Amino acid sequence: MSLPFYQKRHQHYDRGYRSTEIQSTLSQYQHEEKRRSASHSSHLGLKSSHAMIEDKSHTPSPRAKRSKHVTPFEDKENEQFDYVVPVFRGRHQNVSGITETEEQRIMETAGYVARRNLLSSGEGISVSRATSSSSQHSEQYQKKSRNVTIREKAEALALKKTIDDTEEFHRKINEDMLLHAPVFIIMPRSHTIWETQNVKFHCTVSGWPEPRVTWYKNNVPIDDQAHPEKYKIERAYGLHSLEIFKCDFEDTAQYHASAMNVKGENSAYASLVVKRYKGELDVTTPKSTPFSFSITPYGYASKFDIHFVDTFGVSFGREGETLSLGSTVIIHPTIKRYQPEIKWFRNGVPISPSKWTSMHWSGEHASLTLTHLNKEDEGLYTLRAIMGEYYDQYSAYVFVRDADAEVSGTPAAPLDVKCLDANKDYVIISWKQPAVDGGNPILGYFIDRCEVGTHHWTQCNDTPVKFARFPVTGLIEGRSYIFRVRAVNNAGISRPSRVSEPVAALDPADRARIKCRPSAPWTGQIIVTEEEPTEGVIPGPPSDLKITEATRNYVVLSWKPPGQRGHEGVMYYVEKCVAGTDNWQRVNTEIPVKSPRFALFDLAEGKSYNFRVRSCNSAGVGEPSEATEATVVGDKLDIPKPPSNIVPTRNTDTSVVLTWKESVDTRELVGYYIEASVPGSGHWEPCNNNPVKGTRFVCHGLVTGEKYIFRVRAVNAAGLSDYSSDSEAIEVKAAIANPSPPYDITLLESVRDCMVLGWKEPKFTGGLDIKGYYVDFREVIDGVPGKWIEANVKAVTDRAYRVLNLKENIIYQFQVSACNLSGVGTPSQPSKPFKCEEWTIAVPGPPHELTVREVRSHSMVLLWQPPVYNGRNPVTGFYIDIKEANGGNEHWRGVNEKPTANKYIKIENLEEGVQYVLRVRAVNQAGVGKASDLTDPVLAQTKPGTKEVEVIVDDDGVISLNFECDTLTPDSKFIWSKDYEGIEDSSRVSIETKGNRTKVIFKDPSEEDLGTYGCFVTETDGVSSSYTLDKDELKRLLQLSHDHKFPVIPLKSELAVEILEKGQVRFWMQAEKLSANGKANHVFNDKEIKDGEKYKMSIDRNTGIVQMVMEKLEDEDEGTYTFQLQDGKATNQSSLVLIGDVFDKLQKEARFQRHEWLRKQGPHFVEYLSWEVTPECNVLLKSKVANIKKETNISWYKDEMEIMEDEKHDFKDGVCTLLITEFTKKDAGVYEVILKDDRGKDKSVLKLMDSAFDDLVTAVCKVIAESASALKIQSNEEGIRLYSFVTYYMDDLKVSWCHNDAKIKYTDRVKTGVTGEMIWLQINEPTQNDKGKYVMELFDGKTTYTRNVDLSGQAFDEAYAEFQRLKQAAIAEKNRARVIGGLPDVVTIQEGKSLNLTCNIWGDPVPEVTWLKNERELIGDSHCILKFESGKYASFTITAVSTADSGKYAVRAKNKYGTEINDFTVSVYIPEDGEAEEEAKTDAKTK
């Protein structure tokens, strides 16, 4: 059984569900048989059981879970489940763009198709769903003929064999058959308890591998280790529990257990409500609450004020980037037990978490992250916070620019790819055309498809299509696909679009049934009837054939399936003919189509065609349907006409509102693209990359003050319209409007018949200066407000106003309206109720009109106005408090320890990126008064492009403070202040403003002008800066002003002298800057000198260097040299005195340099002779030479005696060397090396005598000492020897030994010495006292080097044992028996002669001597006489030898220390007759 590659990788397409469906069918038959047998034995029990089951059969599962195989032997709650839901197994590979939910839906789709095909293909089997409306057990209807029964048995056997083979096959190939996701067998139960009680949640979880369970409270993990006194979590054998001790009201929450393993995650939820006894309530309802408050499920507030802080503004991103939007949500009143519901919308459509978007709510801050921007993400984003019945929202637009093209000139990627009208083997793909074509018209689009679960993309069309819809055919039923689109022009192909949502190739009716079916397991019946199935029914003709879409590239037909089609599925053949003829041609001749949709390509454009469809199945091809009307091939949808009446209007400093009249007679409009251009540039930029619907759009990201023109074009599936006519040019600036309402109305003072109010200026001024304010008031009697009464007819310019003619002890409310040239704005919200009564408190009232200026990353300046009510004593100062905006009251901290008398303060040491609020309190003799209202939250951050006040001193010495503003509007003004008060004294300073620059000019700077000068720019986002002029700064500026009035040429360097290479003398100085008119005069001893033979003068005006060069420095050149500079009106000079020792030293150095230059013309030494000690302890004499050639000769001398070298020096690397090996004191002397050729000679001398030689000896000794090896231990017959090896040894190296940190005194038993390169210490006859640490000290004359060894413990024992062994071996060797000498190796003797051999014997004790012949012991007799005399002499005598005496003899000496044998050979010969006679004569004569 071979499977296609995609089925092997993705079992959920074919293999997995087929085997499971067969298994589930067989399981259902077995369950039915058991149920029938059980119904006969216990009918009543079944009745009650099924009655109980019926109530649960209609309850859908609350969550999509992995199905569980249930058998009749399990819990009774599951008895009604007779059908086994297929378990989709196998490895699932996610394709980009598919979420887990989508993948599950795809799997369900494939499973449904498999189940439908399986049940519809079985002969004589039909399926019906068991109804659950009756509580009685469903009866089984069974009518069988004999033929059916026999066939059924045969099929059952074949089915069983197929099932067994399939299960065995999958058991081998499906490794994770036993793995399944967690399933909650027993859910945790919700509880309602009283306070101080304990509660315990239980749940039982199954799954493999064993799931890991985590408990959560309101989606926050519970850590029982961190809070053991509160929580206890237990787990054992699949049973999990969470116990909460001594519950209180704060424990009221939703709890859930989350089980997770490698196959997935599942959760079960339960709630806990903790009730409190009425008598213990700590919150009581007030007797009289304000009219806007009442008790609600969210607390006592029926109205919630929702504010968005740190909001996200209009954002710009680029495709592929990550963009985050966020805002802090503040809700008042705060109820800790309840959190708002946070929702995000794009263009009014809710956003759900997906692969492309993620949302987070921290309890205070809501954020939305777009992980991979695409143009589909462009739009209006809205953050909505919902609290009970109240909600508020904030919106801003997000623009997404195109990513950089891979090939220059290619179009941008299409967008918004969608799948429409999906069927069994067919789907229509639609998309939106991009706004940018890359400069070349778009020729068309390529559509690609990819099967879900793979990464292989297939192009669906061979030629580009221009229409933004395309039918894709040839899909495989039951499989899911994703699509993408690419645009193409003459420059190339664009980047692909974002992939579409996955779509399954299914019949729409099947898809609808899948979507709407309950999540509970399928409980249908299989009814076997006696009737034979209908066979061989030819389907009827399709109906309602029509053309749904027609373009120049294709025509799409749709129809309804035939009513008469039997039990088989039907397929279709499509036929066409040219209109007016009856020549029908079949379009799909080879493969019939399954879907009641078909797209025809390759039709001749402009021709008319008729179409019809035939149904077919295994029985044959049916009759054709009615033909369509004649259809002309061509685009039925026209390209839209361009919009008209393009009108831009001002909006903000960076945006323009654009309106237009929609395109006329346009069908299927997708939207509009807007482009902007600077007039005359010819360059157009898109304002949006996602078509917008409607006829109004806000174009953001424009440059303030720049003029723009706009154009619009419409887009539908047929293409993009022509551009509209250009709009009129408009300058980008804020629109003029009425100001927004003032806010935070505060009572500053109250007397019997009047009140003084303060308020904050509007956040939006309407693009103009606020001209004034109007105040209204009304009485509030018993909580009922009256009518509003105008307090002032003429607008007041200050933000404080005294309302007169009020009634004492009456409660009033106030409202304030701001006005500008555009008109009067909306009134503020009514203030809090204030009672008109005399203030008698001693402390001051609150300061007011708090203003924050000069906001930077680490500082800001706060201004305020003193309180209107001073109390009983005058105000003496102010305290300023600050805290972070989100901090509680306990986070207030003082800025100043002592009260300040100023009405401003600079707050420093702030943390960048943190929002702060501030308040001011006035103080008098009675104490500290009421705090002012808080400022709005201020972010400590330096805005981009922020500039500071700059002090400038011009060429005329005029001092001025300068400030520049790049964000200036036409209505903006520069306002200068001194110590934050308006500058009124024009006699001290003057103010000049030109364009976006302004400056304050000091007329006569003095200490009267000391202070802080600030500049504030109106109609901007708080642009301001300041500059503090103190005494030190004034002194510096006055000095700088004097320097500018009386200029001096600044010098980088005073007059100096230096010696050049040839011994020339150079005098030079350098000015900071010289113009082309700059000149210099040279003076020597008050006399001007000129350029000539002796003096060479020059001036470099680019570098400002002035110099004079003299060839030689003679005795008459002693004196004073002066260089005088002049450049316009600026002058300067510098002098140098060269007399006495200074002159003599300079002259000597000049002569030396000249001599050196002459020396270097021939071979010479760059580095003179020096010595170096090599690692081998040799001495290397070396010098570095230059300007060498082949003929250059080198000679070495010692004490004026030439040193002969074996080889000629090759001057390798420009170094000449002389190596002295085995260095000793004999090598002391004067060494000289001479270089010589036809160009000259040079020599270098090195004296190695006295202290210089001692230094060299020390260096050699140092290398020797450093080369010493580690001390080692060696035993010999005399004792123990400690030794170390060195590379070389000389007597100047001082060696000493220490034992246990004490110097060793040398004796006959302990002595030291040097043998070759080995330095040793000999310890004869060692004892236990010789144990310890031994240190060898090597002293080179300066430094002591040590080597140590530990001769104790095992080391000593082993050395001592070895010494004893060697000692005994030496004694044995000395005293063992020895044959010292006297015996020859071979003795040749004539027969009859006497043989006498004697040898010396040594040994203690005296050895035992034995003579051997042929390895047998000899015994002395008269013939062989053996003697051993005085323990030293052994003799061997044979009186008359015979041939029998020949042989191998040996003498053996033996004592207790050893044995030694000395061999010799005796050879006896018989002489010839003549020889015998001569021998006889000789013997006779002898006698």
mmCIF file of C-alpha atoms in Angstrom, residues 1013-1102:
data_model
loop_
_atom_site.group_PDB
_atom_site.id
_atom_site.type_symbol
_atom_site.label_atom_id
_atom_site.label_comp_id
_atom_site.label_asym_id
_atom_site.label_seq_id
_atom_site.Cartn_x
_atom_site.Cartn_y
_atom_site.Cartn_z
ATOM 1 C CA TYR A 1013 16.698 85.308 30.553
ATOM 2 C CA GLY A 1014 13.992 83.143 29.054
ATOM 3 C CA CYS A 1015 12.252 82.995 25.693
ATOM 4 C CA PHE A 1016 8.817 81.469 25.151
ATOM 5 C CA VAL A 1017 7.213 80.963 21.728
ATOM 6 C CA THR A 1018 3.436 81.211 21.567
ATOM 7 C CA GLU A 1019 1.276 79.000 19.338
ATOM 8 C CA THR A 1020 3.770 76.146 19.608
ATOM 9 C CA ASP A 1021 3.992 72.979 21.614
ATOM 10 C CA GLY A 1022 5.625 74.713 24.592
ATOM 11 C CA VAL A 1023 8.848 75.767 22.826
ATOM 12 C CA SER A 1024 10.941 77.642 25.418
ATOM 13 C CA SER A 1025 14.474 78.015 26.688
ATOM 14 C CA SER A 1026 16.481 80.120 29.125
ATOM 15 C CA TYR A 1027 20.007 81.323 29.812
ATOM 16 C CA THR A 1028 21.424 82.281 33.211
ATOM 17 C CA LEU A 1029 23.818 85.228 33.288
ATOM 18 C CA ASP A 1030 25.849 85.207 36.506
ATOM 19 C CA LYS A 1031 28.979 87.126 37.557
ATOM 20 C CA ASP A 1032 31.472 84.653 36.171
ATOM 21 C CA GLU A 1033 29.654 84.410 32.867
ATOM 22 C CA LEU A 1034 29.393 88.195 32.635
ATOM 23 C CA LYS A 1035 33.125 88.513 33.265
ATOM 24 C CA ARG A 1036 33.862 85.997 30.524
ATOM 25 C CA LEU A 1037 31.581 87.724 28.049
ATOM 26 C CA LEU A 1038 33.061 91.168 28.782
ATOM 27 C CA GLN A 1039 36.558 89.823 28.167
ATOM 28 C CA LEU A 1040 35.373 88.222 24.938
ATOM 29 C CA SER A 1041 33.749 91.502 23.916
ATOM 30 C CA HIS A 1042 37.012 93.372 24.524
ATOM 31 C CA ASP A 1043 38.890 90.837 22.436
ATOM 32 C CA HIS A 1044 36.478 91.338 19.573
ATOM 33 C CA LYS A 1045 36.771 95.111 19.755
ATOM 34 C CA PHE A 1046 40.541 95.037 19.855
ATOM 35 C CA PRO A 1047 41.381 91.902 17.946
ATOM 36 C CA VAL A 1048 44.570 89.970 18.376
ATOM 37 C CA ILE A 1049 45.649 87.307 15.960
ATOM 38 C CA PRO A 1050 45.338 84.174 18.071
ATOM 39 C CA LEU A 1051 48.367 81.943 18.089
ATOM 40 C CA LYS A 1052 48.367 78.217 18.145
ATOM 41 C CA SER A 1053 52.064 78.214 18.935
ATOM 42 C CA GLU A 1054 54.534 80.862 20.102
ATOM 43 C CA LEU A 1055 57.864 81.375 18.365
ATOM 44 C CA ALA A 1056 59.943 78.208 18.695
ATOM 45 C CA VAL A 1057 63.169 76.792 17.297
ATOM 46 C CA GLU A 1058 64.068 73.311 16.149
ATOM 47 C CA ILE A 1059 67.018 71.565 14.506
ATOM 48 C CA LEU A 1060 66.356 69.977 11.111
ATOM 49 C CA GLU A 1061 67.924 66.805 9.809
ATOM 50 C CA LYS A 1062 70.901 68.432 8.097
ATOM 51 C CA GLY A 1063 71.706 70.590 11.086
ATOM 52 C CA GLN A 1064 69.675 73.544 9.803
ATOM 53 C CA VAL A 1065 67.995 75.801 12.356
ATOM 54 C CA ARG A 1066 64.258 76.485 11.886
ATOM 55 C CA PHE A 1067 62.426 79.311 13.660
ATOM 56 C CA TRP A 1068 58.606 79.001 13.416
ATOM 57 C CA MET A 1069 55.307 80.083 14.891
ATOM 58 C CA GLN A 1070 51.668 79.295 14.011
ATOM 59 C CA ALA A 1071 48.602 81.532 14.063
ATOM 60 C CA GLU A 1072 45.063 80.245 14.468
ATOM 61 C CA LYS A 1073 44.019 81.769 11.180
ATOM 62 C CA LEU A 1074 45.457 84.133 8.565
ATOM 63 C CA SER A 1075 43.664 85.764 5.681
ATOM 64 C CA ALA A 1076 45.135 86.361 2.253
ATOM 65 C CA ASN A 1077 46.285 89.799 3.466
ATOM 66 C CA GLY A 1078 48.257 88.462 6.387
ATOM 67 C CA LYS A 1079 51.972 89.287 6.484
ATOM 68 C CA ALA A 1080 54.996 88.838 8.774
ATOM 69 C CA ASN A 1081 58.134 90.831 9.677
ATOM 70 C CA HIS A 1082 61.313 89.207 11.092
ATOM 71 C CA VAL A 1083 63.530 91.081 13.569
ATOM 72 C CA PHE A 1084 66.964 90.092 15.001
ATOM 73 C CA ASN A 1085 68.389 92.187 17.827
ATOM 74 C CA ASP A 1086 66.007 95.043 16.999
ATOM 75 C CA LYS A 1087 67.005 94.986 13.326
ATOM 76 C CA GLU A 1088 64.745 93.736 10.570
ATOM 77 C CA ILE A 1089 66.195 90.917 8.520
ATOM 78 C CA LYS A 1090 65.149 89.939 5.014
ATOM 79 C CA ASP A 1091 64.938 86.784 2.974
ATOM 80 C CA GLY A 1092 68.325 85.971 1.415
ATOM 81 C CA GLU A 1093 71.209 83.513 1.269
ATOM 82 C CA LYS A 1094 71.477 83.114 5.015
ATOM 83 C CA TYR A 1095 67.802 83.412 5.906
ATOM 84 C CA LYS A 1096 65.070 81.488 4.057
ATOM 85 C CA MET A 1097 61.625 82.912 5.064
ATOM 86 C CA SER A 1098 58.121 81.712 4.199
ATOM 87 C CA ILE A 1099 54.475 82.089 5.318
ATOM 88 C CA ASP A 1100 51.632 79.570 4.794
ATOM 89 C CA ARG A 1101 48.333 81.432 5.143
ATOM 90 C CA ASN A 1102 46.251 78.222 4.987
#
